[in-house]
Amino acid sequence: MPLVRAAARPLLASIFVAGGVETLRNPAPRVQAADKVVGPLVQRIEQLSSTEQVVKIDAAAKIVAGTLLALGRFPRLSATVLAASMVPTTLAGHRFWEESDPAKRAQQRLHFMKNASILGGLILAAVDTEGRPSLAWRARRAPDQIKRSAADLRSTTGDLAGTAAGLLGH
């Protein structure tokens, strides 16, 4: 793994691992904030028992995905999971539009924008193919490669048939 990725991935992942651990240790503050966003989801999905459960699941996902991203294991999937987690977390935790105090509003707006910036980094990590062609690129070129391979195979079998016929005296 190139030095830039080896340094950047753990730096990007660290906030998620640390935040996930802190949330599992003390979920109450985040549960209250998350209830505005997660509450309706909990009411609709019977497998979810409470906002606290969702907050803890989210924390565990951040710890696992953050650790994998930091280690360079499944980095695109890990970054995608973290990005998906980041949207509801930001909407729940930094509702600057609801703040009436200008100082608190400015602080919440700053945190909202910080999270949006981190989301941008996660999106870049999620699409980083490390210099290899993407699946979409390979899929677009597959028909042409199959045609070339088939033509090469026909040519090779034609050559072999001619050689075999010459050896057999025909």
PDB file of C-alpha atoms in Angstrom:
ATOM      1  CA  MET A   1       0.000   0.000   0.000  1.00  0.00           C
ATOM      2  CA  PRO A   2       1.511   3.373  -0.967  1.00  0.00           C
ATOM      3  CA  LEU A   3       2.608   5.641   1.868  1.00  0.00           C
ATOM      4  CA  VAL A   4      -0.179   8.190   1.272  1.00  0.00           C
ATOM      5  CA  ARG A   5      -2.917   5.587   1.688  1.00  0.00           C
ATOM      6  CA  ALA A   6      -1.107   3.961   4.611  1.00  0.00           C
ATOM      7  CA  ALA A   7      -1.172   7.311   6.429  1.00  0.00           C
ATOM      8  CA  ALA A   8      -4.490   8.720   5.221  1.00  0.00           C
ATOM      9  CA  ARG A   9      -6.737   5.751   5.954  1.00  0.00           C
ATOM     10  CA  PRO A  10      -5.928   5.502   9.683  1.00  0.00           C
ATOM     11  CA  LEU A  11      -6.199   9.278  10.030  1.00  0.00           C
ATOM     12  CA  LEU A  12      -9.635   9.262   8.412  1.00  0.00           C
ATOM     13  CA  ALA A  13     -10.758   6.189  10.377  1.00  0.00           C
ATOM     14  CA  SER A  14      -9.569   7.324  13.812  1.00  0.00           C
ATOM     15  CA  ILE A  15     -12.540   9.618  14.517  1.00  0.00           C
ATOM     16  CA  PHE A  16     -14.967   6.772  13.857  1.00  0.00           C
ATOM     17  CA  VAL A  17     -13.210   4.210  16.034  1.00  0.00           C
ATOM     18  CA  ALA A  18     -12.788   6.665  18.919  1.00  0.00           C
ATOM     19  CA  GLY A  19     -16.341   7.973  18.582  1.00  0.00           C
ATOM     20  CA  GLY A  20     -17.780   4.465  18.349  1.00  0.00           C
ATOM     21  CA  VAL A  21     -15.985   3.344  21.490  1.00  0.00           C
ATOM     22  CA  GLU A  22     -17.118   6.458  23.369  1.00  0.00           C
ATOM     23  CA  THR A  23     -20.699   5.933  22.219  1.00  0.00           C
ATOM     24  CA  LEU A  24     -20.737   2.307  23.394  1.00  0.00           C
ATOM     25  CA  ARG A  25     -19.370   3.408  26.778  1.00  0.00           C
ATOM     26  CA  ASN A  26     -21.839   6.271  27.172  1.00  0.00           C
ATOM     27  CA  PRO A  27     -24.711   6.149  24.646  1.00  0.00           C
ATOM     28  CA  ALA A  28     -27.172   8.399  26.518  1.00  0.00           C
ATOM     29  CA  PRO A  29     -26.150  11.799  25.048  1.00  0.00           C
ATOM     30  CA  ARG A  30     -26.252  10.452  21.509  1.00  0.00           C
ATOM     31  CA  VAL A  31     -29.531   8.607  22.047  1.00  0.00           C
ATOM     32  CA  GLN A  32     -31.295  11.844  22.895  1.00  0.00           C
ATOM     33  CA  ALA A  33     -29.905  13.596  19.828  1.00  0.00           C
ATOM     34  CA  ALA A  34     -30.550  10.610  17.547  1.00  0.00           C
ATOM     35  CA  ASP A  35     -34.171  10.172  18.590  1.00  0.00           C
ATOM     36  CA  LYS A  36     -35.351  12.939  16.218  1.00  0.00           C
ATOM     37  CA  VAL A  37     -33.876  11.119  13.231  1.00  0.00           C
ATOM     38  CA  VAL A  38     -34.055   7.476  14.360  1.00  0.00           C
ATOM     39  CA  GLY A  39     -37.302   7.507  16.350  1.00  0.00           C
ATOM     40  CA  PRO A  40     -39.611   7.196  13.318  1.00  0.00           C
ATOM     41  CA  LEU A  41     -37.441   4.362  11.970  1.00  0.00           C
ATOM     42  CA  VAL A  42     -37.671   2.461  15.262  1.00  0.00           C
ATOM     43  CA  GLN A  43     -41.460   2.772  15.194  1.00  0.00           C
ATOM     44  CA  ARG A  44     -41.685   1.345  11.670  1.00  0.00           C
ATOM     45  CA  ILE A  45     -39.197  -1.531  11.929  1.00  0.00           C
ATOM     46  CA  GLU A  46     -40.246  -4.134  14.476  1.00  0.00           C
ATOM     47  CA  GLN A  47     -36.747  -5.656  14.776  1.00  0.00           C
ATOM     48  CA  LEU A  48     -35.509  -2.378  16.253  1.00  0.00           C
ATOM     49  CA  SER A  49     -36.431  -2.080  19.899  1.00  0.00           C
ATOM     50  CA  SER A  50     -35.197   1.419  20.725  1.00  0.00           C
ATOM     51  CA  THR A  51     -33.185   4.402  19.605  1.00  0.00           C
ATOM     52  CA  GLU A  52     -30.448   3.281  21.989  1.00  0.00           C
ATOM     53  CA  GLN A  53     -30.189  -0.039  20.162  1.00  0.00           C
ATOM     54  CA  VAL A  54     -29.775   1.770  16.827  1.00  0.00           C
ATOM     55  CA  VAL A  55     -27.164   4.102  18.313  1.00  0.00           C
ATOM     56  CA  LYS A  56     -25.198   1.110  19.644  1.00  0.00           C
ATOM     57  CA  ILE A  57     -25.447  -0.726  16.310  1.00  0.00           C
ATOM     58  CA  ASP A  58     -24.200   2.408  14.568  1.00  0.00           C
ATOM     59  CA  ALA A  59     -21.316   2.696  17.055  1.00  0.00           C
ATOM     60  CA  ALA A  60     -20.326  -0.929  16.494  1.00  0.00           C
ATOM     61  CA  ALA A  61     -20.477  -0.440  12.707  1.00  0.00           C
ATOM     62  CA  LYS A  62     -18.202   2.596  13.035  1.00  0.00           C
ATOM     63  CA  ILE A  63     -15.699   0.682  15.154  1.00  0.00           C
ATOM     64  CA  VAL A  64     -15.587  -2.288  12.767  1.00  0.00           C
ATOM     65  CA  ALA A  65     -15.580  -0.276   9.529  1.00  0.00           C
ATOM     66  CA  GLY A  66     -13.139   2.265  10.953  1.00  0.00           C
ATOM     67  CA  THR A  67     -10.743  -0.456  12.052  1.00  0.00           C
ATOM     68  CA  LEU A  68     -10.943  -2.175   8.671  1.00  0.00           C
ATOM     69  CA  LEU A  69     -10.355   1.115   6.867  1.00  0.00           C
ATOM     70  CA  ALA A  70      -7.377   1.928   9.095  1.00  0.00           C
ATOM     71  CA  LEU A  71      -5.872  -1.493   8.367  1.00  0.00           C
ATOM     72  CA  GLY A  72      -6.531  -1.199   4.629  1.00  0.00           C
ATOM     73  CA  ARG A  73      -8.876  -4.200   4.651  1.00  0.00           C
ATOM     74  CA  PHE A  74     -11.947  -3.823   2.449  1.00  0.00           C
ATOM     75  CA  PRO A  75     -11.261  -0.080   2.291  1.00  0.00           C
ATOM     76  CA  ARG A  76     -13.933   0.761  -0.275  1.00  0.00           C
ATOM     77  CA  LEU A  77     -16.651  -1.153   1.583  1.00  0.00           C
ATOM     78  CA  SER A  78     -15.491   0.241   4.935  1.00  0.00           C
ATOM     79  CA  ALA A  79     -15.533   3.808   3.642  1.00  0.00           C
ATOM     80  CA  THR A  80     -19.008   3.263   2.171  1.00  0.00           C
ATOM     81  CA  VAL A  81     -20.346   1.980   5.507  1.00  0.00           C
ATOM     82  CA  LEU A  82     -18.821   4.954   7.326  1.00  0.00           C
ATOM     83  CA  ALA A  83     -20.230   7.399   4.762  1.00  0.00           C
ATOM     84  CA  ALA A  84     -23.707   5.877   5.077  1.00  0.00           C
ATOM     85  CA  SER A  85     -23.445   6.172   8.853  1.00  0.00           C
ATOM     86  CA  MET A  86     -22.219   9.751   8.653  1.00  0.00           C
ATOM     87  CA  VAL A  87     -25.392  11.187   7.103  1.00  0.00           C
ATOM     88  CA  PRO A  88     -27.887  10.333   9.874  1.00  0.00           C
ATOM     89  CA  THR A  89     -25.239  11.017  12.530  1.00  0.00           C
ATOM     90  CA  THR A  90     -24.707  14.517  11.162  1.00  0.00           C
ATOM     91  CA  LEU A  91     -28.421  15.212  10.738  1.00  0.00           C
ATOM     92  CA  ALA A  92     -29.095  14.064  14.293  1.00  0.00           C
ATOM     93  CA  GLY A  93     -26.118  15.572  16.059  1.00  0.00           C
ATOM     94  CA  HIS A  94     -25.619  18.949  14.421  1.00  0.00           C
ATOM     95  CA  ARG A  95     -29.038  20.485  13.832  1.00  0.00           C
ATOM     96  CA  PHE A  96     -27.788  24.055  13.573  1.00  0.00           C
ATOM     97  CA  TRP A  97     -31.026  25.176  11.930  1.00  0.00           C
ATOM     98  CA  GLU A  98     -32.864  24.495  15.193  1.00  0.00           C
ATOM     99  CA  GLU A  99     -30.530  26.595  17.382  1.00  0.00           C
ATOM    100  CA  SER A 100     -31.740  30.044  18.390  1.00  0.00           C
ATOM    101  CA  ASP A 101     -28.544  31.102  20.207  1.00  0.00           C
ATOM    102  CA  PRO A 102     -26.175  32.542  17.549  1.00  0.00           C
ATOM    103  CA  ALA A 103     -23.046  31.131  19.231  1.00  0.00           C
ATOM    104  CA  LYS A 104     -24.494  27.611  19.508  1.00  0.00           C
ATOM    105  CA  ARG A 105     -25.840  27.886  15.975  1.00  0.00           C
ATOM    106  CA  ALA A 106     -22.387  28.813  14.655  1.00  0.00           C
ATOM    107  CA  GLN A 107     -20.762  25.974  16.586  1.00  0.00           C
ATOM    108  CA  GLN A 108     -23.287  23.414  15.309  1.00  0.00           C
ATOM    109  CA  ARG A 109     -22.903  24.736  11.733  1.00  0.00           C
ATOM    110  CA  LEU A 110     -19.122  24.336  12.042  1.00  0.00           C
ATOM    111  CA  HIS A 111     -19.502  20.718  13.219  1.00  0.00           C
ATOM    112  CA  PHE A 112     -22.023  20.054  10.449  1.00  0.00           C
ATOM    113  CA  MET A 113     -19.559  21.351   7.842  1.00  0.00           C
ATOM    114  CA  LYS A 114     -16.697  19.377   9.427  1.00  0.00           C
ATOM    115  CA  ASN A 115     -18.771  16.221   9.091  1.00  0.00           C
ATOM    116  CA  ALA A 116     -19.608  17.126   5.496  1.00  0.00           C
ATOM    117  CA  SER A 117     -15.863  17.468   4.842  1.00  0.00           C
ATOM    118  CA  ILE A 118     -15.182  14.064   6.399  1.00  0.00           C
ATOM    119  CA  LEU A 119     -17.985  12.659   4.249  1.00  0.00           C
ATOM    120  CA  GLY A 120     -16.148  13.991   1.202  1.00  0.00           C
ATOM    121  CA  GLY A 121     -13.000  12.150   2.269  1.00  0.00           C
ATOM    122  CA  LEU A 122     -14.989   8.972   2.781  1.00  0.00           C
ATOM    123  CA  ILE A 123     -16.514   9.259  -0.678  1.00  0.00           C
ATOM    124  CA  LEU A 124     -13.028   9.576  -2.169  1.00  0.00           C
ATOM    125  CA  ALA A 125     -11.890   6.530  -0.173  1.00  0.00           C
ATOM    126  CA  ALA A 126     -14.967   4.604  -1.304  1.00  0.00           C
ATOM    127  CA  VAL A 127     -14.192   5.127  -4.996  1.00  0.00           C
ATOM    128  CA  ASP A 128     -10.404   4.731  -4.725  1.00  0.00           C
ATOM    129  CA  THR A 129      -9.431   1.735  -6.848  1.00  0.00           C
ATOM    130  CA  GLU A 130      -5.741   2.126  -5.953  1.00  0.00           C
ATOM    131  CA  GLY A 131      -4.864   2.610  -9.613  1.00  0.00           C
ATOM    132  CA  ARG A 132      -6.630  -0.517 -10.797  1.00  0.00           C
ATOM    133  CA  PRO A 133      -9.480  -0.290 -13.287  1.00  0.00           C
ATOM    134  CA  SER A 134     -12.913  -0.100 -11.704  1.00  0.00           C
ATOM    135  CA  LEU A 135     -15.527  -2.794 -12.207  1.00  0.00           C
ATOM    136  CA  ALA A 136     -17.540  -0.427 -14.401  1.00  0.00           C
ATOM    137  CA  TRP A 137     -14.510   0.224 -16.637  1.00  0.00           C
ATOM    138  CA  ARG A 138     -13.827  -3.508 -16.945  1.00  0.00           C
ATOM    139  CA  ALA A 139     -17.495  -4.258 -17.676  1.00  0.00           C
ATOM    140  CA  ARG A 140     -17.600  -1.676 -20.489  1.00  0.00           C
ATOM    141  CA  ARG A 141     -14.531  -3.214 -22.104  1.00  0.00           C
ATOM    142  CA  ALA A 142     -15.402  -6.878 -21.586  1.00  0.00           C
ATOM    143  CA  PRO A 143     -17.327  -7.374 -24.873  1.00  0.00           C
ATOM    144  CA  ASP A 144     -14.377  -6.092 -26.928  1.00  0.00           C
ATOM    145  CA  GLN A 145     -11.940  -8.254 -24.989  1.00  0.00           C
ATOM    146  CA  ILE A 146     -14.135 -11.307 -25.550  1.00  0.00           C
ATOM    147  CA  LYS A 147     -14.269 -10.555 -29.301  1.00  0.00           C
ATOM    148  CA  ARG A 148     -10.468 -10.216 -29.446  1.00  0.00           C
ATOM    149  CA  SER A 149      -9.981 -13.427 -27.480  1.00  0.00           C
ATOM    150  CA  ALA A 150     -12.402 -15.282 -29.762  1.00  0.00           C
ATOM    151  CA  ALA A 151     -10.605 -13.993 -32.860  1.00  0.00           C
ATOM    152  CA  ASP A 152      -7.248 -15.032 -31.384  1.00  0.00           C
ATOM    153  CA  LEU A 153      -8.661 -18.467 -30.587  1.00  0.00           C
ATOM    154  CA  ARG A 154     -10.008 -18.873 -34.154  1.00  0.00           C
ATOM    155  CA  SER A 155      -6.659 -17.864 -35.562  1.00  0.00           C
ATOM    156  CA  THR A 156      -4.776 -20.233 -33.272  1.00  0.00           C
ATOM    157  CA  THR A 157      -7.097 -23.166 -34.005  1.00  0.00           C
ATOM    158  CA  GLY A 158      -6.839 -22.413 -37.733  1.00  0.00           C
ATOM    159  CA  ASP A 159      -3.053 -22.465 -37.498  1.00  0.00           C
ATOM    160  CA  LEU A 160      -3.134 -25.699 -35.515  1.00  0.00           C
ATOM    161  CA  ALA A 161      -5.509 -27.304 -38.002  1.00  0.00           C
ATOM    162  CA  GLY A 162      -3.195 -26.372 -40.879  1.00  0.00           C
ATOM    163  CA  THR A 163      -0.184 -27.747 -39.024  1.00  0.00           C
ATOM    164  CA  ALA A 164      -2.018 -30.956 -38.200  1.00  0.00           C
ATOM    165  CA  ALA A 165      -3.157 -31.387 -41.798  1.00  0.00           C
ATOM    166  CA  GLY A 166       0.402 -30.882 -42.995  1.00  0.00           C
ATOM    167  CA  LEU A 167       1.707 -33.471 -40.563  1.00  0.00           C
ATOM    168  CA  LEU A 168      -0.929 -35.969 -41.619  1.00  0.00           C
ATOM    169  CA  GLY A 169      -0.112 -35.401 -45.281  1.00  0.00           C
ATOM    170  CA  HIS A 170      -3.441 -34.007 -46.343  1.00  0.00           C
TER     171      HIS A 170
END
